Amino acid sequence: MKPVYYENGELKLIDQTKLPTTFIIHSYTDYREIATAITDMIVRGAPAIGVTAGYGVYFGALEYKDEPKDIFYDKMKEVCALLASTRPTAVNLFWAIKRMEAVIEANKDKDPTRLVEILKDEANAICSEDIQMCRDMGKHGAELIHYGDTILTHCNAGALATADYGTALGVIRAAHEAGKNISVYADETRPFLQGARLTAYELQADGIPVTLITDNMAGWMMKQGKIDGVVVGADRIASNGDVANKIGTYSVAVLAKAHGIPMYVAAPTSTIDFAMKSGDEIVIEERDCREISHIGGIQIAPDGVAMENPAFDVTPHQNITAIITEKGVVYPPYDINIPKLKDEI
Ligand code: MRU
C-alpha cells in the first residue's frame, strides 16, 4: 500500500480523507496543489509528508527550469517556503525540504534543466530510503515483541503514513511476518479518526488481527491485562527523547506507565530533530475546530461552543521505554544516546 509514489511524470497520492470507503488515487504535477494536498491531509503521516514535499520541490523546479538562473533560484525559494508552510509539527517535512535545498545549493554551477533531473533523483531517493528505513525499523522492533502479544497503537503510523510498510505498523507487520501470533488494538484517534479509518483498514487488509476501540477505552483494556505493549509513531523527537505524536499519545503513555506496560516509539532518524533540546520547543499544529464539532459532515456540538483542536501532544521522555529507529533500538538516557545516532546517519 503505497500512499505516495512517482509514476509516468506524475506524483500519485492515495486520497486518505476518503478511506476506507473509497479508494481514489490523485495525480499531481503542480507544486501548489501538492502543498494543498499536504495541508488538507490527502497525504498525512510524518514520513509520507516528507516524501511528498521532496517531489513538490522537484515539480517546482520542473515548472521554472527554463527561467534565467537568478529567477529560477528566487522561484525555488518560494516553492520551498510554500511547501514548508503546510504543516508545522512533523519535522520530516522540513528535513526533506532542507535535503532538496542542499542539492540545489551543491549544484549551482549546473543549468536548471540539468539540476531538475538531479532533484528528481533525490526525491526518488528520499522515497526509496524511507521504505528501507521502515523495513529496518520493523526488524529491530519485532525483537521487542513477544509471542502472542497484544499491542495497542494510536493514530496511523502505517504504510499509509510512510512511503510503504510503516513505522509502528512496520514493527507490528514484522512481528506478524515472523510468526509471533500477535494481535492489535487500534485507538480510533479522535478527532480525525486515523485509527478507525486507516489503521483498522490497513491491518485488516494485511490479515493482522485488529480490534478497534475508542480512545477512552485504552485505560480499561490495560487494567484488564489485555495489552502487553504500546507501539506508536512520531512526528518529531527532540534530542532529549521527548516525542511529539498524534494528540492522545501522551494520555496513552501515562496510562502505559501506570500499568507497567512498555511504551515504544518507532520512527526513522529523519523524525529526530537533533537541534531541538526538548519537546517544549515543538510547535503544535492547531487545526480547524470543525474536526471536533462535526463527524462525517454531521454537526454534533452546539453552535458557538468554545473548542480547541491541538493535533499533536508531546510525551515526555520519562514515559518512553525505547525508541526504535532504522539504526537500532535506543534506550535511556536519551539525551546521551540520541545525539550518538547522528554519527551513524
Ligand atoms: O495528523 P497526521 O495524520 O499527519 O498525524 C500522523 C501521526 O501523528 C503519526 O503517528 C506520525 O506521523 C507517525 S507516522 C509514521
XYZ file of N, CA and C in Angstrom, residues 127-297:
513
model
N 12.237 8.770 -1.175
C 11.114 7.823 -1.164
C 11.602 6.388 -0.925
N 12.606 5.970 -1.686
C 13.021 4.561 -1.528
C 13.767 4.342 -0.216
N 14.505 5.351 0.247
C 15.194 5.209 1.548
C 14.180 5.071 2.670
N 13.054 5.778 2.533
C 12.028 5.701 3.592
C 11.497 4.270 3.722
N 11.297 3.635 2.586
C 10.795 2.246 2.632
C 11.828 1.351 3.322
N 13.090 1.528 2.967
C 14.141 0.699 3.576
C 14.232 0.966 5.084
N 14.112 2.247 5.475
C 14.191 2.580 6.911
C 13.064 1.883 7.674
N 11.864 1.872 7.064
C 10.727 1.226 7.727
C 10.976 -0.273 7.879
N 11.523 -0.887 6.850
C 11.825 -2.336 6.912
C 12.849 -2.606 8.021
N 13.888 -1.768 8.082
C 14.937 -1.969 9.096
C 14.381 -1.763 10.501
N 13.547 -0.729 10.629
C 12.895 -0.464 11.931
C 12.059 -1.665 12.352
N 11.341 -2.208 11.376
C 10.491 -3.370 11.630
C 11.315 -4.515 12.198
N 12.474 -4.748 11.578
C 13.346 -5.858 12.006
C 13.798 -5.640 13.463
N 14.265 -4.424 13.759
C 14.742 -4.143 15.123
C 13.591 -4.209 16.125
N 12.468 -3.621 15.734
C 11.340 -3.518 16.670
C 10.688 -4.857 16.955
N 10.661 -5.730 15.959
C 9.982 -7.026 16.139
C 10.635 -7.835 17.259
N 11.933 -7.585 17.493
C 12.629 -8.328 18.556
C 12.090 -7.976 19.945
N 11.432 -6.826 20.054
C 10.888 -6.413 21.362
C 9.504 -7.003 21.611
N 8.919 -7.572 20.585
C 7.554 -8.107 20.693
C 7.624 -9.605 20.985
N 6.844 -10.038 21.976
C 6.874 -11.459 22.349
C 5.758 -12.229 21.646
N 5.941 -13.524 21.610
C 4.940 -14.402 21.001
C 3.590 -14.198 21.706
N 2.552 -13.981 20.924
C 1.198 -13.871 21.486
C 0.844 -12.503 22.049
N 1.742 -11.529 21.937
C 1.482 -10.184 22.487
C 0.276 -9.519 21.820
N -0.402 -8.694 22.611
C -1.420 -7.790 22.063
C -0.880 -6.369 22.202
N -0.829 -5.676 21.079
C -0.200 -4.355 21.017
C -1.261 -3.282 20.807
N -1.153 -2.212 21.574
C -2.017 -1.050 21.339
C -1.261 -0.052 20.461
N -1.945 0.493 19.454
C -1.335 1.572 18.685
C -2.318 2.732 18.586
N -1.776 3.917 18.326
C -2.586 5.135 18.295
C -2.327 5.849 16.981
N -3.367 6.412 16.392
C -3.270 7.095 15.094
C -2.949 6.085 13.994
N -2.387 6.541 12.900
C -1.922 5.623 11.860
C -0.458 5.910 11.588
N 0.379 4.982 11.991
C 1.807 5.052 11.692
C 2.140 3.838 10.839
N 1.372 3.686 9.796
C 1.493 2.503 8.943
C 2.060 2.819 7.585
N 1.836 1.896 6.645
C 2.268 2.118 5.262
C 1.703 3.441 4.762
N 0.472 3.738 5.157
C -0.196 4.954 4.673
C 0.464 6.235 5.196
N 1.254 6.117 6.248
C 1.907 7.301 6.824
C 3.358 7.425 6.372
N 3.792 6.488 5.536
C 5.191 6.469 5.093
C 5.190 6.239 3.568
N 6.351 5.881 3.005
C 6.341 5.540 1.581
C 5.811 4.114 1.390
N 5.936 3.300 2.422
C 5.374 1.930 2.447
C 5.782 1.273 3.769
N 5.091 0.249 4.182
C 5.403 -0.631 5.313
C 5.096 -0.021 6.682
N 5.466 1.238 6.906
C 5.092 1.887 8.165
C 6.166 1.856 9.231
N 5.952 2.691 10.252
C 6.892 2.753 11.383
C 6.359 1.845 12.506
N 5.366 2.345 13.262
C 4.782 1.496 14.318
C 4.155 0.245 13.696
N 3.416 0.431 12.607
C 2.801 -0.740 11.971
C 3.849 -1.574 11.228
N 4.995 -0.985 10.915
C 6.111 -1.748 10.343
C 6.622 -2.756 11.376
N 6.722 -2.295 12.621
C 7.155 -3.186 13.718
C 6.117 -4.300 13.894
N 4.858 -3.904 13.891
C 3.763 -4.878 14.040
C 3.760 -5.862 12.867
N 3.930 -5.332 11.652
C 3.979 -6.193 10.453
C 5.129 -7.185 10.537
N 6.300 -6.678 10.944
C 7.484 -7.543 11.002
C 7.275 -8.642 12.050
N 6.656 -8.300 13.176
C 6.393 -9.304 14.226
C 5.393 -10.334 13.701
N 4.402 -9.861 12.961
C 3.403 -10.756 12.366
C 4.077 -11.679 11.340
N 4.912 -11.079 10.490
C 5.598 -11.880 9.456
C 6.546 -12.906 10.081
N 7.055 -12.585 11.285
C 7.957 -13.523 11.981
C 7.171 -14.628 12.683
N 5.858 -14.628 12.519
C 5.019 -15.697 13.093
C 4.802 -15.563 14.582
N 4.805 -14.327 15.097
C 4.681 -14.144 16.548
C 3.250 -14.181 17.067
N 2.314 -14.389 16.174
C 0.909 -14.563 16.576
C 0.390 -13.383 17.403
N 0.665 -12.194 16.918
C 0.274 -11.007 17.677
C -1.113 -10.522 17.249
N -1.692 -9.691 18.096
C -2.926 -9.009 17.707
C -2.816 -7.551 18.153
N -3.708 -6.737 17.621
C -3.571 -5.281 17.787
C -4.886 -4.662 18.254
N -4.786 -3.735 19.212
C -5.892 -2.820 19.492
C -5.551 -1.489 18.807
N -6.479 -0.971 18.026
C -6.257 0.321 17.364
C -7.178 1.363 17.997
N -6.574 2.398 18.582
C -7.375 3.539 19.061
C -8.007 4.225 17.854
N -9.249 4.640 17.965
C -9.883 5.285 16.803
C -9.206 6.622 16.451
N -8.665 7.308 17.493
C -7.890 8.542 17.310
C -8.759 9.737 16.907
N -9.528 10.176 17.887
C -10.316 11.391 17.695
C -9.375 12.573 17.534
N -9.676 13.625 16.767
C -10.928 13.779 16.037
C -10.868 13.357 14.564
N -9.664 13.126 14.022
C -9.568 12.889 12.575
C -9.731 11.411 12.227
N -9.712 10.568 13.258
C -10.040 9.137 13.129
C -9.080 8.334 12.244
N -7.802 8.674 12.336
C -6.815 7.917 11.542
C -6.770 6.450 11.973
N -7.051 6.185 13.254
C -7.016 4.795 13.737
C -8.151 3.987 13.156
N -9.357 4.566 13.204
C -10.540 3.853 12.702
C -10.495 3.742 11.182
N -10.164 4.856 10.540
C -10.261 4.881 9.074
C -9.073 4.207 8.395
N -7.871 4.383 8.979
C -6.664 3.960 8.257
C -5.976 2.735 8.870
N -5.757 2.766 10.200
C -5.040 1.638 10.819
C -5.873 0.363 10.752
N -7.150 0.485 11.090
C -8.020 -0.699 11.048
C -8.092 -1.243 9.618
N -8.166 -0.341 8.663
C -8.247 -0.708 7.238
C -6.970 -1.429 6.786
N -5.834 -0.816 7.154
C -4.546 -1.343 6.713
C -4.251 -2.719 7.306
N -4.493 -2.869 8.607
C -4.189 -4.145 9.267
C -5.148 -5.241 8.804
N -6.396 -4.842 8.646
C -7.394 -5.811 8.158
C -6.991 -6.320 6.761
N -6.555 -5.388 5.913
C -6.156 -5.755 4.549
C -4.983 -6.736 4.557
N -4.138 -6.626 5.586
C -2.958 -7.497 5.681
C -3.234 -8.773 6.467
N -4.452 -8.920 6.957
C -4.787 -10.126 7.725
C -4.164 -10.149 9.111
N -3.853 -8.975 9.663
C -3.318 -8.911 11.031
C -4.501 -8.654 11.975
N -4.732 -9.530 12.956
C -5.906 -9.376 13.812
C -5.937 -7.999 14.490
N -7.005 -7.250 14.254
C -7.108 -5.903 14.818
C -8.490 -5.685 15.404
N -8.498 -5.052 16.585
C -9.753 -4.698 17.240
C -9.762 -3.186 17.426
N -10.808 -2.559 16.936
C -10.916 -1.102 17.039
C -11.577 -0.728 18.366
N -10.973 0.239 19.083
C -11.584 0.759 20.315
C -11.599 2.289 20.243
N -12.457 2.904 21.039
C -12.392 4.361 21.117
C -11.237 4.721 22.053
N -10.754 5.940 21.938
C -9.559 6.343 22.681
C -9.736 6.161 24.189
N -10.946 6.448 24.677
C -11.152 6.399 26.127
C -11.315 4.976 26.672
N -11.167 3.973 25.817
C -11.228 2.581 26.275
C -9.845 2.012 26.594
N -8.793 2.713 26.161
C -7.438 2.144 26.266
C -7.080 1.807 27.725
N -7.383 2.721 28.644
C -7.030 2.500 30.052
C -7.711 1.257 30.616
N -8.951 1.086 30.278
C -9.707 -0.061 30.792
C -9.167 -1.377 30.222
N -8.754 -1.339 28.958
C -8.153 -2.544 28.352
C -6.853 -2.891 29.089
N -6.087 -1.865 29.422
C -4.821 -2.092 30.144
C -5.109 -2.667 31.529
N -6.082 -2.080 32.206
C -6.445 -2.520 33.574
C -6.807 -4.001 33.588
N -7.449 -4.451 32.511
C -7.866 -5.860 32.444
C -6.753 -6.791 31.957
N -5.552 -6.226 31.740
C -4.419 -7.059 31.304
C -4.495 -7.474 29.847
N -5.261 -6.703 29.069
C -5.430 -7.106 27.664
C -4.354 -6.534 26.735
N -3.497 -5.666 27.278
C -2.489 -5.024 26.410
C -1.090 -5.307 26.971
N -0.203 -5.826 26.100
C 1.149 -6.188 26.540
C 2.177 -5.111 26.209
N 1.853 -4.271 25.252
C 2.810 -3.241 24.859
C 2.132 -2.213 23.976
N 2.717 -1.014 23.958
C 2.205 0.056 23.090
C 3.296 0.365 22.067
N 2.910 0.500 20.806
C 3.859 0.953 19.773
C 3.191 2.073 18.987
N 3.825 3.237 18.978
C 3.292 4.378 18.232
C 4.387 4.955 17.337
N 4.008 5.843 16.438
C 4.976 6.550 15.602
C 5.346 7.879 16.252
N 5.950 8.761 15.468
C 6.318 10.083 15.980
C 6.341 11.086 14.843
N 6.088 12.327 15.199
C 6.175 13.420 14.217
C 7.445 14.237 14.398
N 7.933 14.270 15.625
C 9.205 14.951 15.882
C 9.733 14.443 17.227
N 11.002 14.094 17.251
C 11.624 13.646 18.504
C 12.751 14.619 18.828
N 12.666 15.223 20.017
C 13.726 16.150 20.428
C 14.943 15.333 20.874
N 16.104 15.992 20.985
C 17.325 15.231 21.277
C 17.347 14.686 22.714
N 16.399 15.109 23.555
C 16.319 14.508 24.909
C 15.311 13.362 24.952
N 14.714 13.015 23.778
C 13.794 11.875 23.721
C 12.330 12.237 23.899
N 12.006 13.508 24.095
C 10.588 13.907 24.135
C 10.006 13.682 22.737
N 8.777 13.169 22.703
C 8.198 12.747 21.413
C 6.882 13.457 21.116
N 6.825 14.189 20.005
C 5.545 14.734 19.536
C 4.893 13.697 18.646
N 3.663 13.379 18.935
C 2.898 12.468 18.075
C 1.431 12.882 18.177
N 0.598 12.178 17.454
C -0.838 12.500 17.375
C -1.440 12.728 18.759
N -2.296 13.717 18.858
C -2.968 14.037 20.111
C -3.589 12.755 20.694
N -3.337 12.567 21.997
C -3.819 11.346 22.662
C -2.688 10.388 22.981
N -1.539 10.580 22.321
C -0.392 9.694 22.592
C 0.089 9.883 24.024
N 0.092 11.134 24.484
C 0.526 11.423 25.858
C -0.344 10.671 26.870
N -1.662 10.708 26.649
C -2.572 10.003 27.575
C -2.256 8.507 27.585
N -2.023 7.950 26.408
C -1.705 6.510 26.301
C -0.409 6.217 27.068
N 0.582 7.120 26.933
C 1.878 6.906 27.586
C 1.736 6.937 29.110
N 0.923 7.858 29.601
C 0.706 7.954 31.053
C 0.022 6.681 31.552
N -0.967 6.240 30.801
C -1.689 5.006 31.162
C -0.744 3.797 31.135
N 0.098 3.740 30.110
C 1.021 2.600 29.980
C 1.950 2.548 31.192
N 2.471 3.708 31.579
C 3.386 3.757 32.729
C 2.662 3.309 33.994
N 1.423 3.789 34.167
C 0.645 3.449 35.371
C 0.366 1.948 35.457
N 0.344 1.281 34.308
C 0.041 -0.154 34.292
C 1.286 -1.016 34.068
N 2.456 -0.376 34.050
C 3.711 -1.126 33.876
C 3.833 -1.781 32.508
N 3.267 -1.111 31.495
C 3.291 -1.652 30.125
C 4.349 -0.892 29.318
N 5.212 -1.601 28.565
C 6.233 -0.869 27.787
C 5.619 0.014 26.699
N 6.200 1.196 26.557
C 5.725 2.195 25.589
C 6.851 2.427 24.585
N 6.668 1.904 23.373
C 7.698 2.038 22.346
C 7.288 3.064 21.294
N 8.283 3.810 20.820
C 8.068 4.760 19.724
C 8.928 4.278 18.555
N 8.304 4.124 17.389
C 9.060 3.698 16.196
C 9.123 4.874 15.229
N 10.335 5.291 14.900
C 10.486 6.447 13.998
C 11.855 6.407 13.324
N 11.909 6.793 12.059
C 13.216 6.857 11.393
C 14.026 8.045 11.919
N 15.324 8.050 11.667
C 16.156 9.156 12.160
C 15.762 10.481 11.498
N 15.036 10.419 10.365
C 14.561 11.665 9.736
C 13.499 12.351 10.596
N 12.998 11.654 11.614
C 11.994 12.247 12.524
C 12.664 12.851 13.755
N 13.974 12.667 13.878
C 14.672 13.227 15.043
C 15.160 14.635 14.714
N 14.790 15.570 15.570
C 15.246 16.948 15.413
C 16.433 17.135 16.362
N 17.622 16.822 15.857
C 18.819 16.831 16.701
C 19.113 18.218 17.272
N 18.617 19.259 16.572
C 18.895 20.634 17.015
C 17.964 21.054 18.153
N 16.925 20.291 18.381
C 15.941 20.681 19.392
C 16.266 19.999 20.725
N 16.460 20.817 21.750
C 16.912 20.252 23.036
C 15.819 19.472 23.750
N 14.581 20.022 23.734
C 13.491 19.322 24.433
C 12.179 19.539 23.695
N 11.192 18.741 24.083
C 9.880 18.817 23.442
C 9.164 20.130 23.695
N 9.641 20.913 24.682
C 8.996 22.203 24.986
C 9.054 23.141 23.780
N 10.039 22.907 22.899
C 10.215 23.820 21.749
C 9.358 23.423 20.542
N 8.702 22.276 20.617
C 7.974 21.781 19.434
C 6.693 22.579 19.204
N 6.502 23.029 17.970
C 5.287 23.773 17.606
C 4.167 22.761 17.367
N 3.073 22.940 18.078
C 1.934 22.021 17.942
C 0.907 22.633 16.995
N 0.592 21.898 15.958
C -0.388 22.369 14.974
C -1.780 22.460 15.611
N -2.439 23.591 15.369
C -3.845 23.762 15.784
C -4.676 23.658 14.516
N -5.649 22.779 14.505
C -6.440 22.602 13.286
C -7.861 23.134 13.469
N -8.557 23.195 12.354
C -9.927 23.707 12.318
C -10.810 22.949 13.321
N -11.526 23.692 14.164
C -12.354 23.053 15.195
C -13.566 22.316 14.611
N -13.805 22.514 13.339
C -14.871 21.750 12.685
C -14.572 20.244 12.746
N -13.284 19.895 12.885
C -12.925 18.476 13.030
C -13.509 17.902 14.332
N -13.768 18.794 15.314
C -14.330 18.342 16.592
C -15.853 18.456 16.595
N -16.343 19.570 16.047
C -17.783 19.841 16.120
C -18.590 18.981 15.153
N -17.911 18.390 14.169
C -18.612 17.597 13.153
C -17.973 16.214 13.018
N -18.784 15.216 12.775
C -18.266 13.883 12.414
C -18.944 13.489 11.107
N -18.129 13.191 10.098
C -18.675 12.812 8.796
C -19.629 13.864 8.255
N -19.321 15.138 8.517
C -20.145 16.231 7.996
C -21.381 16.522 8.847
